[in-house]
mmCIF file of C-alpha atoms and ligand atoms in Angstrom:
data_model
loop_
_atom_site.group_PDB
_atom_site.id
_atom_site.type_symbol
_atom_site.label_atom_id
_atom_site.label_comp_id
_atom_site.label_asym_id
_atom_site.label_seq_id
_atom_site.Cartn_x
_atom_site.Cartn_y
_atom_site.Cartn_z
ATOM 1 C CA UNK A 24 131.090 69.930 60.836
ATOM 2 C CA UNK A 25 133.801 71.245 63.082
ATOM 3 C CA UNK A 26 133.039 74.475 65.846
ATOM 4 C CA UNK A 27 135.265 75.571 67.719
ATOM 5 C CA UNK A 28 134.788 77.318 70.709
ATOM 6 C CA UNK A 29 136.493 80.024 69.540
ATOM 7 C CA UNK A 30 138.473 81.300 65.762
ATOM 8 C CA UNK A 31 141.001 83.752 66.599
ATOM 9 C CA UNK A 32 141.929 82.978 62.646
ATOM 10 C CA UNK A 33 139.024 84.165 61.210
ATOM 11 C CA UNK A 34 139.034 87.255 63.388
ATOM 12 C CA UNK A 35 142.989 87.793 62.794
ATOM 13 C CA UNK A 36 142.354 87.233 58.357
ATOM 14 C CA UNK A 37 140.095 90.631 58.478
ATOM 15 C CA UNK A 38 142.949 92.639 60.373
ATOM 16 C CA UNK A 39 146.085 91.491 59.257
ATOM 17 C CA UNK A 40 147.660 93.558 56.920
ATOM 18 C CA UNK A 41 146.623 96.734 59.397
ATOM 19 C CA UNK A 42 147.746 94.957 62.779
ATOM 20 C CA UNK A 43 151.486 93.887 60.728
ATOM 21 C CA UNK A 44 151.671 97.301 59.665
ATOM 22 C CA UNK A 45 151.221 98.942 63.330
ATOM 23 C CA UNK A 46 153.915 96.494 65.304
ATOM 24 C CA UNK A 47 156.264 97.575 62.349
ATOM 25 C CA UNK A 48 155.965 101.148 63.230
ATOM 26 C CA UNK A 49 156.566 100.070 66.738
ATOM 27 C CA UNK A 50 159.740 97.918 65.752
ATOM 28 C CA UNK A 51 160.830 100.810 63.927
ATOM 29 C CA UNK A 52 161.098 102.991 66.161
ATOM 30 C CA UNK A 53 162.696 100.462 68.789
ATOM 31 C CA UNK A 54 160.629 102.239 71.550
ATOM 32 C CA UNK A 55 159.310 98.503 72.740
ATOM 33 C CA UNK A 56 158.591 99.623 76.474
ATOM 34 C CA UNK A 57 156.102 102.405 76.924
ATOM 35 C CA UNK A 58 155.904 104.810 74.304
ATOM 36 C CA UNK A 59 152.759 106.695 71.759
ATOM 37 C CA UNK A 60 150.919 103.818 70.951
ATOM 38 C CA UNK A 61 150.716 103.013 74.966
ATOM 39 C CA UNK A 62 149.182 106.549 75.877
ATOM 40 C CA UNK A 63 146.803 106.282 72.473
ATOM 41 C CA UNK A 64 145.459 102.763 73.831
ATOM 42 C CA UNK A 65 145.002 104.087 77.593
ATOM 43 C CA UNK A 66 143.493 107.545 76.178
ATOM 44 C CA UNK A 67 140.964 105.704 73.894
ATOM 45 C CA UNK A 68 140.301 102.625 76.540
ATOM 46 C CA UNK A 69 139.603 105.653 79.087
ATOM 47 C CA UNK A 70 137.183 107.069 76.684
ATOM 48 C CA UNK A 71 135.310 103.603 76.232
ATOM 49 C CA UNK A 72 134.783 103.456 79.612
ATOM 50 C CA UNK A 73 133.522 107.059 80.227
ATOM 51 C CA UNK A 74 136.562 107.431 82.562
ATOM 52 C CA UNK A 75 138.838 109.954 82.976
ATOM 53 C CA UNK A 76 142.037 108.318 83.083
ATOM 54 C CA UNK A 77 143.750 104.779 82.334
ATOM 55 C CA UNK A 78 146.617 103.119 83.175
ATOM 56 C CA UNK A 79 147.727 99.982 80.220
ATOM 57 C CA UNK A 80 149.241 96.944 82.686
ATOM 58 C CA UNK A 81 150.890 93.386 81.395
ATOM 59 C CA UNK A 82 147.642 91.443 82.565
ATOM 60 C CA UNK A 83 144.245 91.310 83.721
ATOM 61 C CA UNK A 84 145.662 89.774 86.733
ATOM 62 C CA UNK A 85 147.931 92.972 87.492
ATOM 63 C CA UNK A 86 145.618 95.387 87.172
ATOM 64 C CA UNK A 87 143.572 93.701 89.959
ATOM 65 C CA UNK A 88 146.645 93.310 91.711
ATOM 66 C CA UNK A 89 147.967 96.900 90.895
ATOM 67 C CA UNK A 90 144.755 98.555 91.703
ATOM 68 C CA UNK A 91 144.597 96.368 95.084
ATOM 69 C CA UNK A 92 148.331 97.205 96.424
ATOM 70 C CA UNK A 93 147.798 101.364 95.330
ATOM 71 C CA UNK A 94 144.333 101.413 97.388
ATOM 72 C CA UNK A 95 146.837 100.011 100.180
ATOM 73 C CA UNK A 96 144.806 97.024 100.655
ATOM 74 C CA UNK A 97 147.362 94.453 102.660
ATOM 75 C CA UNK A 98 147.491 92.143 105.270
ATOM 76 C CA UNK A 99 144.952 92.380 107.607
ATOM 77 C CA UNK A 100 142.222 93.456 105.269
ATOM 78 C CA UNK A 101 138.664 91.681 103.817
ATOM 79 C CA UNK A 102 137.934 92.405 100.378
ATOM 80 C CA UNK A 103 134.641 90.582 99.794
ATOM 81 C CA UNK A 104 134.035 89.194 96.129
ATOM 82 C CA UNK A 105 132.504 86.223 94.370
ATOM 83 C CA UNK A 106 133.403 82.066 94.564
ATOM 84 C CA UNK A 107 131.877 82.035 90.866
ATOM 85 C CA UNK A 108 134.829 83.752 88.791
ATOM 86 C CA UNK A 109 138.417 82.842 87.734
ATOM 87 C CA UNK A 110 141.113 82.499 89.642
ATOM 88 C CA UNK A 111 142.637 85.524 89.216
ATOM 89 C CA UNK A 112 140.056 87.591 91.270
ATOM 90 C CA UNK A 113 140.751 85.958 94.427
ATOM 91 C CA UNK A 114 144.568 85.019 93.700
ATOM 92 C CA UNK A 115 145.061 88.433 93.853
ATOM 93 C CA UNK A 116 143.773 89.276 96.663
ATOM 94 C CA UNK A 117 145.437 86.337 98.532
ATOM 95 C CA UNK A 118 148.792 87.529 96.592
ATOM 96 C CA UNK A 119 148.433 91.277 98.535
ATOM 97 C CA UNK A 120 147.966 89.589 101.682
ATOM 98 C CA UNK A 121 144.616 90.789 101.927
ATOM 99 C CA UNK A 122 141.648 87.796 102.700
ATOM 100 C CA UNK A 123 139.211 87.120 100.160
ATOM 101 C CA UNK A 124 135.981 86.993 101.906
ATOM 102 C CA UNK A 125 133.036 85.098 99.882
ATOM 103 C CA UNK A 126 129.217 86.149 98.870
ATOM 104 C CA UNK A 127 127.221 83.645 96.852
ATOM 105 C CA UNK A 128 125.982 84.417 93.691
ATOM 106 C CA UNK A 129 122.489 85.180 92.077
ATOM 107 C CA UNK A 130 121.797 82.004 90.481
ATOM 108 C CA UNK A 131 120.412 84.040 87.650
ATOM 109 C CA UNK A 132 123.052 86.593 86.037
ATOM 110 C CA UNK A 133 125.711 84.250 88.172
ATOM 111 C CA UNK A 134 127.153 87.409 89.666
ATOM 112 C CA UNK A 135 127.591 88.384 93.067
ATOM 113 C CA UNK A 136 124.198 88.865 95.441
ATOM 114 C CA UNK A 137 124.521 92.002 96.396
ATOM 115 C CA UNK A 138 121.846 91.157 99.073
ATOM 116 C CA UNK A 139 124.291 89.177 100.870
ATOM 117 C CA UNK A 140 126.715 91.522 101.175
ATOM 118 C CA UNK A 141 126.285 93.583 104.167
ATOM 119 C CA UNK A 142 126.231 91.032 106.552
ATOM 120 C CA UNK A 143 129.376 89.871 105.267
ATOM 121 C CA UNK A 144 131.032 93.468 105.910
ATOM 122 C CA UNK A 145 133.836 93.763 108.893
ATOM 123 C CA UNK A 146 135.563 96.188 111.417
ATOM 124 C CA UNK A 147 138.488 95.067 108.401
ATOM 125 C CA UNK A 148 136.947 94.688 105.315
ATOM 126 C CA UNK A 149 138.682 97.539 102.969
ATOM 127 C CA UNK A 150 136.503 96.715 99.430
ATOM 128 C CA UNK A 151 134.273 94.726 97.240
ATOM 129 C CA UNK A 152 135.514 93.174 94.139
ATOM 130 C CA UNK A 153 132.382 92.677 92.324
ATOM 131 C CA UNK A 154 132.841 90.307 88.727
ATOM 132 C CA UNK A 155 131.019 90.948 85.803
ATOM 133 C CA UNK A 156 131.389 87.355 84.897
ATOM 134 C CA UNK A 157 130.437 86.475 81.624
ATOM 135 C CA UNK A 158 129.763 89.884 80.081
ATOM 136 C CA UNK A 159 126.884 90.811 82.328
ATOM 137 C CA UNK A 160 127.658 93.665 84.584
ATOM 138 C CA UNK A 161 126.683 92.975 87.945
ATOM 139 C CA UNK A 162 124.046 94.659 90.168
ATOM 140 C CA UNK A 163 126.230 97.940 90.287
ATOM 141 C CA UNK A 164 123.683 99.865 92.437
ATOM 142 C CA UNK A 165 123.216 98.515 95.243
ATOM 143 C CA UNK A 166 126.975 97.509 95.649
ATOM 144 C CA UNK A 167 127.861 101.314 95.295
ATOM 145 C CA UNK A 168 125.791 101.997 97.937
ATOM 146 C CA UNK A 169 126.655 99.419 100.816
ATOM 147 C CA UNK A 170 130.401 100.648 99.905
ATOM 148 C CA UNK A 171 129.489 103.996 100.037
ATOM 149 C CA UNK A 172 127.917 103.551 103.825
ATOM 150 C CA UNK A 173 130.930 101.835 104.904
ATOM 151 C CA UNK A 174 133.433 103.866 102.962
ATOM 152 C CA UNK A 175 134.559 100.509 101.138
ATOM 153 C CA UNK A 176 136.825 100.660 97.799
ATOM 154 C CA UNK A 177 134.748 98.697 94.705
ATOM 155 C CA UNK A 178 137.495 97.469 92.510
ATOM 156 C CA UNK A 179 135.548 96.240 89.414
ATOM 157 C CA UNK A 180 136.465 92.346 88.055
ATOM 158 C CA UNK A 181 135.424 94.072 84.196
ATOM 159 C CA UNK A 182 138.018 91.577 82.595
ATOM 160 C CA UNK A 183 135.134 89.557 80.806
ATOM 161 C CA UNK A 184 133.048 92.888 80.031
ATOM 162 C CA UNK A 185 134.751 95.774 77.975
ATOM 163 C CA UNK A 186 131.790 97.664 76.627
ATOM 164 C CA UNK A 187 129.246 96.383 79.109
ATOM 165 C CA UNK A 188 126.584 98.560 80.223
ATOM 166 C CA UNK A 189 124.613 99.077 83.408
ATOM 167 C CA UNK A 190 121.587 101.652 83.415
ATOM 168 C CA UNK A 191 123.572 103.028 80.800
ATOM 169 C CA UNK A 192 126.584 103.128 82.714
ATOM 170 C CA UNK A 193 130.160 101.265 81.264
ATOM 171 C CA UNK A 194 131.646 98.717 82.926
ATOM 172 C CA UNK A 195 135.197 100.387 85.040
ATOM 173 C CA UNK A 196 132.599 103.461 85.149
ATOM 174 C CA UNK A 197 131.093 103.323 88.535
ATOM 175 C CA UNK A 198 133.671 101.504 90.867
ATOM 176 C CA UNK A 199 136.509 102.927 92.446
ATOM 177 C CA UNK A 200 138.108 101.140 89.569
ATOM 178 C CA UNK A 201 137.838 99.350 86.524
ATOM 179 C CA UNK A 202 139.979 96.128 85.855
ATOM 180 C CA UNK A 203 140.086 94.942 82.083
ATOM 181 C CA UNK A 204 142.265 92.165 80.613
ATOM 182 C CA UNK A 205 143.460 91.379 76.764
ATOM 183 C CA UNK A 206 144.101 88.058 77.305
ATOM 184 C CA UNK A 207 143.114 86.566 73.571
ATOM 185 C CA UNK A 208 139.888 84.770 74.105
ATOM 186 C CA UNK A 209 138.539 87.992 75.643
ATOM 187 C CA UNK A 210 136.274 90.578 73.456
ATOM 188 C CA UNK A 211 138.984 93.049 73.013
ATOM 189 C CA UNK A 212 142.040 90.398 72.748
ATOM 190 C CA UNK A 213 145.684 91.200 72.302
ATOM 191 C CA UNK A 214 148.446 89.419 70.879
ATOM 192 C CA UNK A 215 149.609 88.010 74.124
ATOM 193 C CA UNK A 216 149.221 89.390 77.577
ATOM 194 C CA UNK A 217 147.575 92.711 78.490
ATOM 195 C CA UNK A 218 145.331 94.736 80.800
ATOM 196 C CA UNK A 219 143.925 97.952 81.738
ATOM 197 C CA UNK A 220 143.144 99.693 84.729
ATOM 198 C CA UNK A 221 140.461 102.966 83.957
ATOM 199 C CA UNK A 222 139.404 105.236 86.984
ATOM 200 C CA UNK A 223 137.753 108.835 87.767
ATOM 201 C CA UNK A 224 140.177 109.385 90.681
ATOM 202 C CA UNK A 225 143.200 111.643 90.102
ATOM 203 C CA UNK A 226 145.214 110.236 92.977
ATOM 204 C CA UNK A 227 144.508 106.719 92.567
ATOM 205 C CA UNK A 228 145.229 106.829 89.030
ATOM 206 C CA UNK A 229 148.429 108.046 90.145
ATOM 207 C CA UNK A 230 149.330 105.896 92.585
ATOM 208 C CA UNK A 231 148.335 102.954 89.733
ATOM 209 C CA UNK A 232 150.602 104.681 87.246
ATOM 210 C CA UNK A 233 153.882 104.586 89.703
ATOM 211 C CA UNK A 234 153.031 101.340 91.038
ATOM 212 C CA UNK A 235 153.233 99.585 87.623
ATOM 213 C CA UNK A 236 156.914 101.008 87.458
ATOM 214 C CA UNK A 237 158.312 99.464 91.031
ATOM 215 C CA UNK A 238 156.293 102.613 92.776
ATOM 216 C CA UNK A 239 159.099 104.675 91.296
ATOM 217 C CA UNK A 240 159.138 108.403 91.580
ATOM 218 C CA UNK A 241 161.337 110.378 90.725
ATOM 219 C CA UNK A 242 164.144 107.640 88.736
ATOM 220 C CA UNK A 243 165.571 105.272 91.258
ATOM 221 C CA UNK A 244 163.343 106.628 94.153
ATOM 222 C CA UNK A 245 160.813 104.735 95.620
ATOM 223 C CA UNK A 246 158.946 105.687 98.314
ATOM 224 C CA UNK A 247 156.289 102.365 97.410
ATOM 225 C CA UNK A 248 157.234 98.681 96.859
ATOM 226 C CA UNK A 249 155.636 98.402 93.241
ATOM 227 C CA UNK A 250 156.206 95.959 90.539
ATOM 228 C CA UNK A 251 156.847 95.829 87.052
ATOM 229 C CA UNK A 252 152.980 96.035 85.317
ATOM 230 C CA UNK A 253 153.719 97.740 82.368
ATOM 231 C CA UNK A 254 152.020 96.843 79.038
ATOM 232 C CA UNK A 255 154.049 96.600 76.040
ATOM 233 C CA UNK A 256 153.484 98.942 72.816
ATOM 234 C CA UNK A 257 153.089 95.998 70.931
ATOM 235 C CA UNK A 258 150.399 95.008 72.405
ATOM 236 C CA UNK A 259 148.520 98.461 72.511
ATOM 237 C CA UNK A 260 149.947 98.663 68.714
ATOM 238 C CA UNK A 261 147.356 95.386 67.759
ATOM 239 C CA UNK A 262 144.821 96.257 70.441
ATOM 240 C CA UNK A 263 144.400 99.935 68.823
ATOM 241 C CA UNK A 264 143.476 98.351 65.405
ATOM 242 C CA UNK A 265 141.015 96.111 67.010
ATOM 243 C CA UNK A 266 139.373 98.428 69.361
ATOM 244 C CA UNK A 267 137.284 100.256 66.868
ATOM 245 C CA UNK A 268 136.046 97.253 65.641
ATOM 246 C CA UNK A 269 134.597 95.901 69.184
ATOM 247 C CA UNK A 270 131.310 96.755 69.233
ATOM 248 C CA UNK A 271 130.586 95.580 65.918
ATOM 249 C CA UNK A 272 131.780 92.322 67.386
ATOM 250 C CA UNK A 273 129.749 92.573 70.411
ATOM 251 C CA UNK A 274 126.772 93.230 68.577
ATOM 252 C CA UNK A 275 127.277 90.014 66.506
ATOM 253 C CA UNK A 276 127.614 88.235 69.789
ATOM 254 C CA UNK A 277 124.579 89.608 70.933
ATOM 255 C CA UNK A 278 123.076 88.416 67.605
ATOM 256 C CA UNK A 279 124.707 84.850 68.216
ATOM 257 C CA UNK A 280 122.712 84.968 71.624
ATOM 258 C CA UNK A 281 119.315 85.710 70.432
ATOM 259 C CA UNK A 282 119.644 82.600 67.694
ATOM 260 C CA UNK A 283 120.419 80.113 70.075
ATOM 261 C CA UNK A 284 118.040 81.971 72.361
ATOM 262 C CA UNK A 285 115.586 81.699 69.978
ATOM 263 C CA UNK A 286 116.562 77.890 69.232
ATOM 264 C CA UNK A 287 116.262 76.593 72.751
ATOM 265 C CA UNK A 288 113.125 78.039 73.295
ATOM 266 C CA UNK A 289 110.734 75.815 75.300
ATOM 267 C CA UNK A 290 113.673 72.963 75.409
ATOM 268 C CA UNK A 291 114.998 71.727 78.605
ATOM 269 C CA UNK A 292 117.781 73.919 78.221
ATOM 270 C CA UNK A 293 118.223 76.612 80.274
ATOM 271 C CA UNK A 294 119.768 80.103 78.731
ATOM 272 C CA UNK A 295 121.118 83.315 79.615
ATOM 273 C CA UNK A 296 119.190 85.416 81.343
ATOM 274 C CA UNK A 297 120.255 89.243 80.916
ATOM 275 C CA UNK A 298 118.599 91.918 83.392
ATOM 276 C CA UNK A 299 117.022 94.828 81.844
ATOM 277 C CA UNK A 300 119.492 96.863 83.479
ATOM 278 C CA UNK A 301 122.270 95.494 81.453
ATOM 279 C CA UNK A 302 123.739 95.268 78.116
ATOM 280 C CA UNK A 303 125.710 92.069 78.033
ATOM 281 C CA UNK A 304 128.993 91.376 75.504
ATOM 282 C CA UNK A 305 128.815 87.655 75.698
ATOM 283 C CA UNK A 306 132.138 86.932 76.314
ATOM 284 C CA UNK A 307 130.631 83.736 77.134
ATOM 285 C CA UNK A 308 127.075 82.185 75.941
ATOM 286 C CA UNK A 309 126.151 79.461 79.281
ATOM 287 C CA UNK A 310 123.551 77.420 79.812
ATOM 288 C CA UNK A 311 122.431 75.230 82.017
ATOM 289 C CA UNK A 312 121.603 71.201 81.517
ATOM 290 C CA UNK A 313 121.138 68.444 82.739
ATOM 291 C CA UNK A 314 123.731 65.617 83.104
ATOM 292 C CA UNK A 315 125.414 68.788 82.072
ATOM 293 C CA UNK A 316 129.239 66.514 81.935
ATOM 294 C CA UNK A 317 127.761 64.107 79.629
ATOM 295 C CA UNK A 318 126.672 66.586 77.035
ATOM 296 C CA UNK A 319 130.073 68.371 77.113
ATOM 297 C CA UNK A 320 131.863 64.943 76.366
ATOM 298 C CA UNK A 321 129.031 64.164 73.389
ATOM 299 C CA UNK A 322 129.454 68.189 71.962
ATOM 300 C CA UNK A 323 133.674 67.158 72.081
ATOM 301 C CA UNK A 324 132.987 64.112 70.315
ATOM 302 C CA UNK A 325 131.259 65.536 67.621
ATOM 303 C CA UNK A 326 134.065 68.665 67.121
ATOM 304 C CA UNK A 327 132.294 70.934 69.035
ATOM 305 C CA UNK A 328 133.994 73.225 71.525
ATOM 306 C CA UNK A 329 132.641 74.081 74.770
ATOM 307 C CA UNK A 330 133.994 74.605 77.882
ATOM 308 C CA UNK A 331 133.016 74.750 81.652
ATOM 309 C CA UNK A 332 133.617 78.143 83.163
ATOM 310 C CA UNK A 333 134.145 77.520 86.159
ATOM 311 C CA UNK A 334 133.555 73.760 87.279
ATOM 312 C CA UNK A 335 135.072 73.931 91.279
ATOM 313 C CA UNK A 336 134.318 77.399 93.079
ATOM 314 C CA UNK A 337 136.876 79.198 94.406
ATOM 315 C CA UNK A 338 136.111 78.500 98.030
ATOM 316 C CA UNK A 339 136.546 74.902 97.752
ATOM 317 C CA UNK A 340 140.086 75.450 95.343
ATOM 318 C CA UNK A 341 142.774 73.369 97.471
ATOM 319 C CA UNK A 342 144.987 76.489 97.871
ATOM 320 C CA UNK A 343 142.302 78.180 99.572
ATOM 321 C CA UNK A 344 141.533 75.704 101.781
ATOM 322 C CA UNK A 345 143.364 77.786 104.847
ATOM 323 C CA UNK A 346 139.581 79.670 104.129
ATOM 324 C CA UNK A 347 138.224 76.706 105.858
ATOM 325 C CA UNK A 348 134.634 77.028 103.420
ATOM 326 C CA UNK A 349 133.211 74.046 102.705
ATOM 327 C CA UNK A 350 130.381 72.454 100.368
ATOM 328 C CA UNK A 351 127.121 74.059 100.702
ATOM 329 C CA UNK A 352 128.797 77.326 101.837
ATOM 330 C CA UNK A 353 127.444 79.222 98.897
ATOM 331 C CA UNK A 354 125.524 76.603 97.497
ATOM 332 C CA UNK A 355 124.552 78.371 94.225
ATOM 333 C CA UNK A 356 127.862 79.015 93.060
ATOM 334 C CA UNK A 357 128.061 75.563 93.550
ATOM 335 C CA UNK A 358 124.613 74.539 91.623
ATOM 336 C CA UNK A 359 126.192 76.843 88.963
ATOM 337 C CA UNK A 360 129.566 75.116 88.722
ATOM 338 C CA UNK A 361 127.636 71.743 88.324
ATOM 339 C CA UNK A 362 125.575 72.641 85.577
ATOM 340 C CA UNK A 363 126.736 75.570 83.271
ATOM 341 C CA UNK A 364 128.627 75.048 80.349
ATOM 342 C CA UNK A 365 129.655 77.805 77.944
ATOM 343 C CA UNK A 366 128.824 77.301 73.785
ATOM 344 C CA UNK A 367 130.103 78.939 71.241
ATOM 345 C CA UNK A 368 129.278 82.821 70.480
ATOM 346 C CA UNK A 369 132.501 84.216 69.125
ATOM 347 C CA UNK A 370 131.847 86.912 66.001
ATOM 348 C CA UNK A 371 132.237 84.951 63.204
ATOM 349 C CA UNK A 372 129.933 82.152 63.950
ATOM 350 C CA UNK A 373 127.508 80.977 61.244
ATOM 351 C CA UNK A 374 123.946 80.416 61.981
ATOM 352 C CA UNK A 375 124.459 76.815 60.197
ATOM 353 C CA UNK A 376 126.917 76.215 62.635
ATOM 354 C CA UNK A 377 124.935 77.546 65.514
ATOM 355 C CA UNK A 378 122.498 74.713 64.067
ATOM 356 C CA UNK A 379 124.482 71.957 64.283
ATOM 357 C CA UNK A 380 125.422 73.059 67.791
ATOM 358 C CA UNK A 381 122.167 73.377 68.767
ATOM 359 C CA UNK A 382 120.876 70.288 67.012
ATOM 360 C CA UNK A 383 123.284 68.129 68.890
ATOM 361 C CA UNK A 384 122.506 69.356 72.125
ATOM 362 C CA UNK A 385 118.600 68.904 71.428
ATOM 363 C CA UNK A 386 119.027 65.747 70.562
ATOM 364 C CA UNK A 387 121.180 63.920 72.651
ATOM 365 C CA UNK A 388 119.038 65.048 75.872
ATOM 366 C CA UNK A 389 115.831 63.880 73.747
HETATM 367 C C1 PLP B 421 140.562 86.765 82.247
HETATM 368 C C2 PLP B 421 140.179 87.158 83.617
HETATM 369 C C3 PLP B 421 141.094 87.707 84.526
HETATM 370 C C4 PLP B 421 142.574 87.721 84.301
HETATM 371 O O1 PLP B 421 143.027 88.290 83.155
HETATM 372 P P1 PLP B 421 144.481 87.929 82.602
HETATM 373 O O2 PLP B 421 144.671 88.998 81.566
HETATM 374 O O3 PLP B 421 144.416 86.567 82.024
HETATM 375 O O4 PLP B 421 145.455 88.047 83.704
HETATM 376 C C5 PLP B 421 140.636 88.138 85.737
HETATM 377 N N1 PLP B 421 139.347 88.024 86.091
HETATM 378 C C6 PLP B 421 138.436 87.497 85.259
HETATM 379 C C7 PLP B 421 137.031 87.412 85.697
HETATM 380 C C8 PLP B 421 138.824 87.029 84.009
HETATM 381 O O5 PLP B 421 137.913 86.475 83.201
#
């Protein structure tokens, strides 16, 4: 038997007809930058997130860097975040000029400890990027408060948690901001490149909306140094016919979970743990193991995909080493990035294959 990690194909089979017929309209018209189908997606992604307004940018990675350079967030400045996420969280705030500064993790929901935080806070530090890594939302609470005492920005990592909940709360909902990507393997998954930025804020969601067009306004003024973030209509065009069908997939993701949940019970591996506070998407189902690498090379060799999200922490990544962290600086992002591996959970998944997975796990650590 052969599992993939993830089967965009099956996903793309039930849509196809529908998602053809919507990039036609937009090749139509010829309107291929900005346009309808752009202010549809942002209206509707706004109302997912129980926000008031949304801005559609090319990435995941833009929006975080959008939402950083219109907060004004430069050289100089701390934004504190998480080792345990990808890249893109802490490239971008490198990329403003800003300086990540780390918290470890809760070794439990893997996202950041919101009990370290304070003592991390500086005379500079300007916001917290918080990550709901995985699909879990992260401790939103007590984050909003410590930013609320020292007036900090909270610029939400929601890339890997469209949908998410938090004491009933969305994911983009509480923050200053909401960051969402469509990168494919993500619950709601364009066609290429894509992103979303959702916010309560009239003037920031201003300042995100110029800033995605070179900070221009009016035409061929610019009073900010902005860049070119926009999302393209094709993209919202395909993402429109799939949004309606996301928490259906969700749900079977959560259904996914509880098998394999159910599966591994009493077995030396280690599941997901999700708070009662939260309502997790599983973007990604990760366990723990032992000899964790060796049972990734036996799942490959028997066709099944799985993948380590993320095996070095972002404060021992070579191009941050001007950060001058080293091992055992947050030593359990570091346990985590030993010993995690992610299974498959996608929609589509078939118990039998959820078997097979399980099945070869169980018994090569017998
Ligand atoms: C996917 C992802 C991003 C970046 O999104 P892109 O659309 O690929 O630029 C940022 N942060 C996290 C946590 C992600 O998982």
């Amino acid at each position: 038997m052969q599992v993939p990690l993830l089967d965009l194909k099956a996903q793309y089979a039930t849509i196809k007809d529908e998602v053809l017929e919507q990039i036609n309209e937009v090749l139509d018209t010829q309107r291929c930058i900005g346009g309808p189908k752009i202010e549809e997606l942002e209206c509707a992604i706004a109302g997912v997130c129980n926000c008031k307004y949304a801005v559609g940018v090319s990435s995941g990675t833009d929006a975080l860097v959008n939402s950083l350079m219109s907060l004004g967030i430069g050289q100089g400045d701390e934004v504190i975040t998480t080792p345990f996420t990808f890249f893109a969280t802490v490239g971008s705030i490198a990329r403003v000029g800003a300086t990540p500064v780390f918290v470890d993790i809760d070794p439990v929901t893997y996202n950041i400890n919101p009990a370290l935080i304070e003592s991390a806070i500086t005379e500079r530090t300007k916001a917290i990027m918080p990550v709901h890594v995985y699909g879990q939302m992260a401790d939103m609470d007590p984050i909003m408060q410590i930013a609320g005492q020292s007036s900090l920005a909270v610029i939400e990592d929601a890339a890997q948690a469209i949908s998410a909940t938090y004491k009933g709360k969305k994911a983009g909902e509480m923050g200053t901001c909401g960051c969402f990507s469509f990168f494919p393997s993500k619950n709601l998954g364009g066609i290429g490149d894509g992103g979303m930025i959702v916010t309560n804020d009239e003037e920031l969601y201003h300042q995100l909306f110029i800033m995605r067009n070179h900070g221009m306004e009016p035409k061929y003024y610019h009073k900010y140094i902005g860049g070119n973030f926009r999302l393209d209509p094709i993209q919202a065009a395909a993402l429109l016919v799939k949004l309606p069908l996301l928490d259906n997939w969700s749900q079977a993701r959560r259904k996914n979970a509880a098998y394999y949940n159910k599966k591994f019970k009493e077995t030396v591996v280690q599941t997901p743990m999700v708070s009662e506070d939260c309502v997790s998407i599983y973007n990604q189902y990760v366990i723990r193991v032992p000899r964790r690498n060796e049972v990734v090379k036996h799942l490959q060799s028997n066709n099944i995909g799985c993948e380590i999200y993320y095996p070095v922490p972002m404060h021992l990544q070579e191009c941050f080493g001007y950060l001058s962290q080293d091992v055992g600086s947050f030593p359990e992002a570091e346990k985590a990035a030993n010993e995690v591996m992610a299974l498959p959970i996608y929609p589509e998944l078939t118990n039998e294959m959820q078997d097979y997975v399980v099945d070869t796990i169980l018994n090569f650590l017998s």
